[in-house]
């Protein structure tokens, strides 16, 4: 089964700093890739997704992610973070036609005002 | 359009007690899932269903049972709760296994 690694457990940034959160997966075949965000006390919401096509995908709230197949990576980026981006971020992967979605352990982002 | 709802929001059980968590969705999704979320471990899939009357095991199914008698509902049962089942439980649904829509979660404590 596929697995997902998120390298950073807790990231602390000041407002306006740039963000990059790492995500690597282990699966040899075609994959669907997702980033979800969980704001404090709320449920998970989809930030962005990659199924096929342009490896640079844009999501909501100015987030983007780049799929690099050769590196099995799907890193999340944002040029300038805001205090409201404070949340936990989860990378997830599944194979097409496979309902077993695997999530990473999550990265907690704290943005200082 | 409520999306995905979960009942109850909080519950405290004693070891050995049983309970059922209810998940309901009004998006006519075929696929439904139950996850547990533990600190430092992300979300782990317990069971899932690809349609009414069908269920399948996920990554961590032991100690749980599920039923999908109606398309819109997915029930998660704990027959004999253990402290190791203290967690936050999330239900999700999706159309054809693509992006999943999550419920607000149920915080369960087993003492």
Short mmCIF file of N, CA, C and O in Angstrom, two decimals, chain A:
data_model
loop_
_atom_site.label_atom_id
_atom_site.label_comp_id
_atom_site.label_asym_id
_atom_site.label_seq_id
_atom_site.Cartn_x
_atom_site.Cartn_y
_atom_site.Cartn_z
N UNK A 1 0.84 -1.20 0.00
CA UNK A 1 0.00 0.00 0.00
C UNK A 1 0.88 1.25 0.00
O UNK A 1 2.01 1.23 0.45
N UNK A 2 0.30 2.32 -0.49
CA UNK A 2 1.07 3.55 -0.55
C UNK A 2 1.23 4.14 0.84
O UNK A 2 0.44 3.87 1.75
N UNK A 3 2.25 4.97 1.02
CA UNK A 3 2.45 5.69 2.27
C UNK A 3 2.87 7.11 1.95
O UNK A 3 3.33 7.40 0.85
N UNK A 4 2.70 7.98 2.93
CA UNK A 4 2.98 9.40 2.74
C UNK A 4 3.84 9.91 3.88
O UNK A 4 3.56 9.61 5.05
N UNK A 5 4.87 10.67 3.54
CA UNK A 5 5.73 11.26 4.55
C UNK A 5 5.67 12.78 4.46
O UNK A 5 5.84 13.34 3.37
N UNK A 6 5.45 13.41 5.58
CA UNK A 6 5.53 14.86 5.66
C UNK A 6 6.71 15.19 6.56
O UNK A 6 6.75 14.77 7.72
N UNK A 7 7.64 15.95 6.03
CA UNK A 7 8.93 16.11 6.71
C UNK A 7 8.88 17.01 7.92
O UNK A 7 9.64 16.84 8.86
N UNK A 8 8.02 18.00 7.88
CA UNK A 8 7.99 18.98 8.94
C UNK A 8 6.81 18.71 9.85
O UNK A 8 5.68 18.63 9.38
N UNK A 9 7.06 18.59 11.14
CA UNK A 9 5.95 18.38 12.07
C UNK A 9 5.33 19.70 12.49
O UNK A 9 4.11 19.80 12.62
N UNK A 10 6.18 20.70 12.72
CA UNK A 10 5.69 22.00 13.16
C UNK A 10 6.55 23.07 12.51
O UNK A 10 7.78 23.06 12.65
N UNK A 11 5.89 23.98 11.83
CA UNK A 11 6.59 25.10 11.18
C UNK A 11 6.05 26.40 11.76
O UNK A 11 4.83 26.56 11.88
N UNK A 12 6.97 27.27 12.12
CA UNK A 12 6.57 28.57 12.67
C UNK A 12 7.12 29.65 11.76
O UNK A 12 8.33 29.67 11.48
N UNK A 13 6.24 30.50 11.27
CA UNK A 13 6.65 31.58 10.36
C UNK A 13 6.05 32.89 10.80
O UNK A 13 5.04 32.92 11.51
N UNK A 14 6.67 33.96 10.36
CA UNK A 14 6.08 35.28 10.55
C UNK A 14 5.22 35.61 9.34
O UNK A 14 5.44 35.07 8.24
N UNK A 15 4.25 36.48 9.53
CA UNK A 15 3.42 36.89 8.41
C UNK A 15 4.27 37.42 7.27
O UNK A 15 5.31 38.07 7.51
N UNK A 16 3.86 37.14 6.06
CA UNK A 16 4.51 37.55 4.82
C UNK A 16 5.68 36.65 4.44
O UNK A 16 6.24 36.81 3.34
N UNK A 17 6.07 35.74 5.30
CA UNK A 17 7.13 34.81 4.94
C UNK A 17 6.60 33.82 3.91
O UNK A 17 5.40 33.59 3.79
N UNK A 18 7.52 33.21 3.17
CA UNK A 18 7.13 32.20 2.19
C UNK A 18 7.07 30.82 2.86
O UNK A 18 7.79 30.56 3.82
N UNK A 19 6.23 29.99 2.32
CA UNK A 19 5.97 28.67 2.91
C UNK A 19 6.25 27.58 1.89
O UNK A 19 5.86 27.69 0.72
N UNK A 20 6.92 26.54 2.35
CA UNK A 20 6.98 25.32 1.57
C UNK A 20 6.91 24.14 2.52
O UNK A 20 7.75 24.01 3.42
N UNK A 21 5.92 23.28 2.33
CA UNK A 21 5.75 22.08 3.15
C UNK A 21 6.02 20.87 2.27
O UNK A 21 5.45 20.73 1.20
N UNK A 22 6.87 20.00 2.78
CA UNK A 22 7.26 18.84 1.99
C UNK A 22 6.30 17.67 2.13
O UNK A 22 5.71 17.44 3.20
N UNK A 23 6.15 16.94 1.04
CA UNK A 23 5.34 15.72 1.03
C UNK A 23 5.97 14.75 0.03
O UNK A 23 6.17 15.10 -1.12
N UNK A 24 6.27 13.57 0.52
CA UNK A 24 6.75 12.50 -0.36
C UNK A 24 5.86 11.28 -0.18
O UNK A 24 5.37 11.02 0.91
N UNK A 25 5.69 10.54 -1.24
CA UNK A 25 4.86 9.34 -1.16
C UNK A 25 5.63 8.17 -1.73
O UNK A 25 6.58 8.33 -2.49
N UNK A 26 5.21 7.01 -1.33
CA UNK A 26 5.83 5.80 -1.86
C UNK A 26 4.74 4.98 -2.54
O UNK A 26 3.86 4.43 -1.88
N UNK A 27 4.80 4.98 -3.84
CA UNK A 27 3.88 4.17 -4.65
C UNK A 27 4.39 4.24 -6.06
O UNK A 27 4.66 5.32 -6.57
N UNK A 28 4.51 3.09 -6.70
CA UNK A 28 5.16 3.07 -8.00
C UNK A 28 4.27 3.43 -9.17
O UNK A 28 4.77 3.72 -10.25
N UNK A 29 2.97 3.43 -8.97
CA UNK A 29 2.08 3.65 -10.10
C UNK A 29 1.52 5.05 -10.16
O UNK A 29 2.00 5.97 -9.49
N UNK A 30 0.49 5.21 -10.95
CA UNK A 30 -0.21 6.49 -11.07
C UNK A 30 -0.92 6.81 -9.76
O UNK A 30 -1.49 5.93 -9.13
N UNK A 31 -0.87 8.07 -9.38
CA UNK A 31 -1.47 8.46 -8.10
C UNK A 31 -2.32 9.71 -8.27
O UNK A 31 -2.11 10.51 -9.18
N UNK A 32 -3.28 9.86 -7.38
CA UNK A 32 -3.99 11.11 -7.17
C UNK A 32 -3.41 11.71 -5.90
O UNK A 32 -3.20 11.00 -4.90
N UNK A 33 -3.17 13.01 -5.91
CA UNK A 33 -2.53 13.67 -4.77
C UNK A 33 -3.38 14.83 -4.28
O UNK A 33 -4.01 15.53 -5.07
N UNK A 34 -3.38 15.01 -2.97
CA UNK A 34 -4.24 16.01 -2.35
C UNK A 34 -3.49 16.71 -1.22
O UNK A 34 -2.63 16.12 -0.57
N UNK A 35 -3.88 17.95 -1.00
CA UNK A 35 -3.53 18.65 0.24
C UNK A 35 -4.83 19.10 0.89
O UNK A 35 -5.67 19.73 0.25
N UNK A 36 -4.95 18.74 2.17
CA UNK A 36 -6.09 19.16 2.97
C UNK A 36 -5.59 20.09 4.08
O UNK A 36 -4.47 19.95 4.55
N UNK A 37 -6.48 20.96 4.53
CA UNK A 37 -6.16 21.86 5.65
C UNK A 37 -7.21 21.69 6.73
O UNK A 37 -8.39 21.48 6.45
N UNK A 38 -6.75 21.74 7.96
CA UNK A 38 -7.65 21.65 9.10
C UNK A 38 -7.40 22.85 10.00
O UNK A 38 -6.38 22.91 10.71
N UNK A 39 -8.29 23.83 9.96
CA UNK A 39 -8.18 24.99 10.83
C UNK A 39 -8.58 24.58 12.25
O UNK A 39 -9.33 23.62 12.43
N UNK A 40 -8.07 25.29 13.25
CA UNK A 40 -8.35 24.90 14.65
C UNK A 40 -9.83 24.69 14.90
O UNK A 40 -10.65 25.56 14.63
N UNK A 41 -10.17 23.53 15.41
CA UNK A 41 -11.54 23.21 15.76
C UNK A 41 -12.46 22.92 14.59
O UNK A 41 -13.67 22.75 14.79
N UNK A 42 -11.91 22.82 13.40
CA UNK A 42 -12.75 22.58 12.23
C UNK A 42 -12.41 21.25 11.56
O UNK A 42 -11.44 20.59 11.91
N UNK A 43 -13.21 20.87 10.60
CA UNK A 43 -12.95 19.64 9.89
C UNK A 43 -12.03 19.88 8.71
O UNK A 43 -11.72 21.02 8.38
N UNK A 44 -11.57 18.83 8.10
CA UNK A 44 -10.65 18.95 6.97
C UNK A 44 -11.35 19.53 5.74
O UNK A 44 -12.48 19.18 5.43
N UNK A 45 -10.61 20.39 5.06
CA UNK A 45 -11.11 20.97 3.81
C UNK A 45 -10.05 20.77 2.74
O UNK A 45 -8.85 20.84 3.02
N UNK A 46 -10.51 20.57 1.52
CA UNK A 46 -9.58 20.37 0.42
C UNK A 46 -8.94 21.70 0.02
O UNK A 46 -9.63 22.68 -0.23
N UNK A 47 -7.61 21.72 -0.06
CA UNK A 47 -6.88 22.89 -0.52
C UNK A 47 -6.65 22.81 -2.03
O UNK A 47 -6.86 23.78 -2.75
N UNK A 48 -6.16 21.67 -2.46
CA UNK A 48 -5.92 21.47 -3.88
C UNK A 48 -5.71 19.98 -4.16
O UNK A 48 -5.54 19.19 -3.23
N UNK A 49 -5.74 19.64 -5.44
CA UNK A 49 -5.63 18.25 -5.82
C UNK A 49 -4.91 18.14 -7.17
O UNK A 49 -4.92 19.08 -7.97
N UNK A 50 -4.28 16.99 -7.37
CA UNK A 50 -3.67 16.69 -8.65
C UNK A 50 -4.11 15.30 -9.09
O UNK A 50 -3.93 14.32 -8.36
N UNK A 51 -4.65 15.25 -10.31
CA UNK A 51 -5.00 13.95 -10.89
C UNK A 51 -4.12 13.66 -12.11
O UNK A 51 -3.63 12.55 -12.28
N UNK A 52 -3.98 14.67 -12.97
CA UNK A 52 -3.17 14.50 -14.17
C UNK A 52 -2.96 15.88 -14.79
O UNK A 52 -3.52 16.88 -14.32
N UNK A 53 -2.14 15.95 -15.83
CA UNK A 53 -1.96 17.20 -16.55
C UNK A 53 -0.85 18.06 -15.96
O UNK A 53 0.17 17.55 -15.49
N UNK A 54 -1.05 19.37 -15.97
CA UNK A 54 -0.04 20.32 -15.50
C UNK A 54 0.38 19.97 -14.07
O UNK A 54 -0.45 19.93 -13.17
N UNK A 55 1.68 19.72 -13.86
CA UNK A 55 2.11 19.31 -12.52
C UNK A 55 2.07 20.43 -11.49
O UNK A 55 2.22 20.17 -10.30
N UNK A 56 1.90 21.66 -11.93
CA UNK A 56 1.77 22.78 -10.99
C UNK A 56 0.28 23.09 -10.84
O UNK A 56 -0.36 23.53 -11.80
N UNK A 57 -0.23 22.82 -9.66
CA UNK A 57 -1.66 23.02 -9.46
C UNK A 57 -1.89 24.15 -8.46
O UNK A 57 -1.13 24.32 -7.50
N UNK A 58 -2.92 24.91 -8.73
CA UNK A 58 -3.25 26.02 -7.84
C UNK A 58 -4.53 25.69 -7.09
O UNK A 58 -5.46 25.09 -7.63
N UNK A 59 -4.53 26.08 -5.82
CA UNK A 59 -5.69 25.81 -4.99
C UNK A 59 -6.29 27.09 -4.45
O UNK A 59 -6.05 28.17 -4.97
N UNK A 60 -7.04 26.91 -3.39
CA UNK A 60 -7.69 28.06 -2.78
C UNK A 60 -6.71 28.84 -1.92
O UNK A 60 -5.65 28.32 -1.54
N UNK A 61 -7.05 30.09 -1.65
CA UNK A 61 -6.32 30.95 -0.71
C UNK A 61 -4.86 31.15 -1.09
O UNK A 61 -4.01 31.35 -0.21
N UNK A 62 -4.54 31.08 -2.36
CA UNK A 62 -3.19 31.38 -2.83
C UNK A 62 -2.19 30.25 -2.70
O UNK A 62 -1.00 30.44 -2.95
N UNK A 63 -2.64 29.07 -2.36
CA UNK A 63 -1.76 27.92 -2.25
C UNK A 63 -1.54 27.27 -3.62
O UNK A 63 -2.43 27.31 -4.47
N UNK A 64 -0.39 26.67 -3.79
CA UNK A 64 -0.10 25.89 -4.98
C UNK A 64 0.77 24.72 -4.58
O UNK A 64 1.38 24.70 -3.50
N UNK A 65 0.82 23.71 -5.43
CA UNK A 65 1.66 22.55 -5.17
C UNK A 65 2.22 22.06 -6.49
O UNK A 65 1.57 22.19 -7.54
N UNK A 66 3.40 21.49 -6.41
CA UNK A 66 4.05 20.98 -7.61
C UNK A 66 4.28 19.49 -7.48
O UNK A 66 4.91 19.03 -6.51
N UNK A 67 3.81 18.74 -8.46
CA UNK A 67 4.02 17.30 -8.51
C UNK A 67 5.31 17.04 -9.28
O UNK A 67 5.43 17.44 -10.45
N UNK A 68 6.27 16.43 -8.63
CA UNK A 68 7.52 16.04 -9.30
C UNK A 68 7.58 14.52 -9.26
O UNK A 68 7.92 13.91 -8.22
N UNK A 69 7.25 13.91 -10.38
CA UNK A 69 7.11 12.46 -10.43
C UNK A 69 8.42 11.76 -10.10
O UNK A 69 8.44 10.76 -9.38
N UNK A 70 9.53 12.29 -10.61
CA UNK A 70 10.82 11.63 -10.41
C UNK A 70 11.24 11.63 -8.95
O UNK A 70 12.04 10.79 -8.52
N UNK A 71 10.70 12.57 -8.18
CA UNK A 71 11.06 12.66 -6.76
C UNK A 71 9.93 12.15 -5.87
O UNK A 71 10.05 12.21 -4.64
N UNK A 72 8.86 11.67 -6.45
CA UNK A 72 7.69 11.21 -5.69
C UNK A 72 7.28 12.28 -4.67
O UNK A 72 7.01 11.99 -3.51
N UNK A 73 7.26 13.52 -5.14
CA UNK A 73 6.97 14.60 -4.20
C UNK A 73 5.80 15.45 -4.67
O UNK A 73 5.48 15.52 -5.86
N UNK A 74 5.18 16.10 -3.70
CA UNK A 74 4.03 16.97 -3.98
C UNK A 74 4.06 18.06 -2.91
O UNK A 74 3.26 18.08 -1.98
N UNK A 75 4.99 18.98 -3.05
CA UNK A 75 5.20 20.00 -2.01
C UNK A 75 4.21 21.14 -2.15
O UNK A 75 3.88 21.57 -3.25
N UNK A 76 3.80 21.64 -1.01
CA UNK A 76 2.83 22.74 -0.94
C UNK A 76 3.57 24.04 -0.75
O UNK A 76 4.48 24.12 0.08
N UNK A 77 3.13 25.10 -1.46
CA UNK A 77 3.81 26.38 -1.36
C UNK A 77 2.80 27.52 -1.26
O UNK A 77 1.66 27.41 -1.73
N UNK A 78 3.26 28.59 -0.63
CA UNK A 78 2.51 29.85 -0.64
C UNK A 78 3.53 30.96 -0.52
O UNK A 78 4.38 30.94 0.38
N UNK A 79 3.48 31.96 -1.39
CA UNK A 79 4.52 33.00 -1.42
C UNK A 79 4.53 33.86 -0.15
O UNK A 79 5.60 34.31 0.28
N UNK A 80 3.35 34.11 0.43
CA UNK A 80 3.30 35.04 1.55
C UNK A 80 2.17 34.58 2.49
O UNK A 80 1.00 34.71 2.15
N UNK A 81 2.54 34.05 3.64
CA UNK A 81 1.52 33.51 4.54
C UNK A 81 0.88 34.61 5.38
O UNK A 81 1.47 35.67 5.62
N UNK A 82 -0.34 34.31 5.84
CA UNK A 82 -1.07 35.22 6.70
C UNK A 82 -1.36 34.52 8.02
O UNK A 82 -1.32 33.29 8.11
N UNK A 83 -1.67 35.31 9.02
CA UNK A 83 -1.98 34.75 10.33
C UNK A 83 -3.10 33.73 10.23
O UNK A 83 -3.10 32.70 10.90
N UNK A 84 -4.05 33.98 9.31
CA UNK A 84 -5.21 33.09 9.15
C UNK A 84 -4.84 31.74 8.53
O UNK A 84 -5.69 30.85 8.45
N UNK A 85 -3.61 31.59 8.08
CA UNK A 85 -3.17 30.29 7.54
C UNK A 85 -2.75 29.33 8.64
O UNK A 85 -2.40 28.17 8.35
N UNK A 86 -2.74 29.79 9.87
CA UNK A 86 -2.43 28.92 11.00
C UNK A 86 -3.40 27.75 11.00
O UNK A 86 -4.62 27.93 11.09
N UNK A 87 -2.85 26.53 10.88
CA UNK A 87 -3.70 25.35 10.71
C UNK A 87 -2.79 24.13 10.65
O UNK A 87 -1.57 24.23 10.71
N UNK A 88 -3.42 22.97 10.50
CA UNK A 88 -2.66 21.75 10.24
C UNK A 88 -2.91 21.34 8.81
O UNK A 88 -4.04 21.40 8.32
N UNK A 89 -1.84 20.94 8.14
CA UNK A 89 -1.89 20.63 6.72
C UNK A 89 -1.55 19.16 6.51
O UNK A 89 -0.54 18.67 7.04
N UNK A 90 -2.39 18.50 5.73
CA UNK A 90 -2.22 17.06 5.48
C UNK A 90 -2.07 16.81 3.99
O UNK A 90 -2.89 17.26 3.18
N UNK A 91 -1.07 16.04 3.67
CA UNK A 91 -0.90 15.54 2.31
C UNK A 91 -1.55 14.16 2.25
O UNK A 91 -1.49 13.39 3.23
N UNK A 92 -2.17 13.82 1.13
CA UNK A 92 -2.82 12.51 1.00
C UNK A 92 -2.65 11.99 -0.41
O UNK A 92 -2.51 12.76 -1.37
N UNK A 93 -2.68 10.67 -0.53
CA UNK A 93 -2.49 10.04 -1.84
C UNK A 93 -3.39 8.82 -1.95
O UNK A 93 -3.61 8.12 -0.97
N UNK A 94 -3.93 8.61 -3.13
CA UNK A 94 -4.53 7.32 -3.43
C UNK A 94 -4.26 6.99 -4.88
O UNK A 94 -3.93 7.86 -5.68
N UNK A 95 -4.38 5.74 -5.17
CA UNK A 95 -4.23 5.31 -6.56
C UNK A 95 -5.59 5.39 -7.22
O UNK A 95 -6.61 5.18 -6.56
N UNK A 96 -5.63 5.71 -8.50
CA UNK A 96 -6.92 5.73 -9.19
C UNK A 96 -7.64 4.41 -9.02
O UNK A 96 -7.02 3.35 -9.04
N UNK A 97 -8.93 4.47 -8.78
CA UNK A 97 -9.75 3.28 -8.57
C UNK A 97 -9.40 2.53 -7.29
O UNK A 97 -9.76 1.37 -7.13
N UNK A 98 -8.68 3.19 -6.40
CA UNK A 98 -8.36 2.60 -5.11
C UNK A 98 -8.88 3.54 -4.04
O UNK A 98 -8.48 4.68 -3.98
N UNK A 99 -9.76 3.03 -3.18
CA UNK A 99 -10.38 3.89 -2.19
C UNK A 99 -9.58 4.04 -0.91
O UNK A 99 -10.01 4.70 0.01
N UNK A 100 -8.46 3.38 -0.84
CA UNK A 100 -7.64 3.42 0.36
C UNK A 100 -6.76 4.66 0.32
O UNK A 100 -5.61 4.61 -0.12
N UNK A 101 -7.29 5.78 0.77
CA UNK A 101 -6.55 7.04 0.81
C UNK A 101 -5.59 7.00 2.00
O UNK A 101 -5.99 6.68 3.11
N UNK A 102 -4.34 7.35 1.75
CA UNK A 102 -3.36 7.41 2.84
C UNK A 102 -2.98 8.86 3.08
O UNK A 102 -2.68 9.61 2.15
N UNK A 103 -2.99 9.22 4.36
CA UNK A 103 -2.64 10.58 4.77
C UNK A 103 -1.27 10.60 5.41
O UNK A 103 -0.86 9.64 6.08
N UNK A 104 -0.60 11.73 5.27
CA UNK A 104 0.60 11.95 6.04
C UNK A 104 0.25 12.31 7.47
O UNK A 104 -0.93 12.50 7.80
N UNK A 105 1.26 12.40 8.32
CA UNK A 105 1.04 12.68 9.74
C UNK A 105 0.62 14.11 9.99
O UNK A 105 0.17 14.44 11.09
N UNK A 106 0.77 14.97 9.00
CA UNK A 106 0.36 16.36 9.15
C UNK A 106 1.50 17.28 9.53
O UNK A 106 2.47 16.86 10.17
N UNK A 107 1.39 18.53 9.12
CA UNK A 107 2.34 19.58 9.52
C UNK A 107 1.54 20.71 10.14
O UNK A 107 0.62 21.23 9.51
N UNK A 108 1.92 21.04 11.36
CA UNK A 108 1.23 22.15 12.03
C UNK A 108 1.95 23.43 11.67
O UNK A 108 3.17 23.55 11.88
N UNK A 109 1.21 24.37 11.11
CA UNK A 109 1.77 25.67 10.74
C UNK A 109 1.26 26.72 11.72
O UNK A 109 0.05 26.85 11.91
N UNK A 110 2.18 27.45 12.30
CA UNK A 110 1.84 28.58 13.15
C UNK A 110 2.40 29.83 12.50
O UNK A 110 3.60 29.91 12.23
N UNK A 111 1.52 30.80 12.23
CA UNK A 111 1.96 32.06 11.64
C UNK A 111 1.82 33.14 12.69
O UNK A 111 0.74 33.38 13.23
N UNK A 112 2.94 33.77 13.00
CA UNK A 112 2.95 34.83 14.01
C UNK A 112 2.58 36.16 13.36
O UNK A 112 3.10 36.48 12.29
N UNK A 113 1.68 36.92 14.01
CA UNK A 113 1.26 38.19 13.42
C UNK A 113 2.38 39.23 13.46
O UNK A 113 3.33 39.10 14.19
#
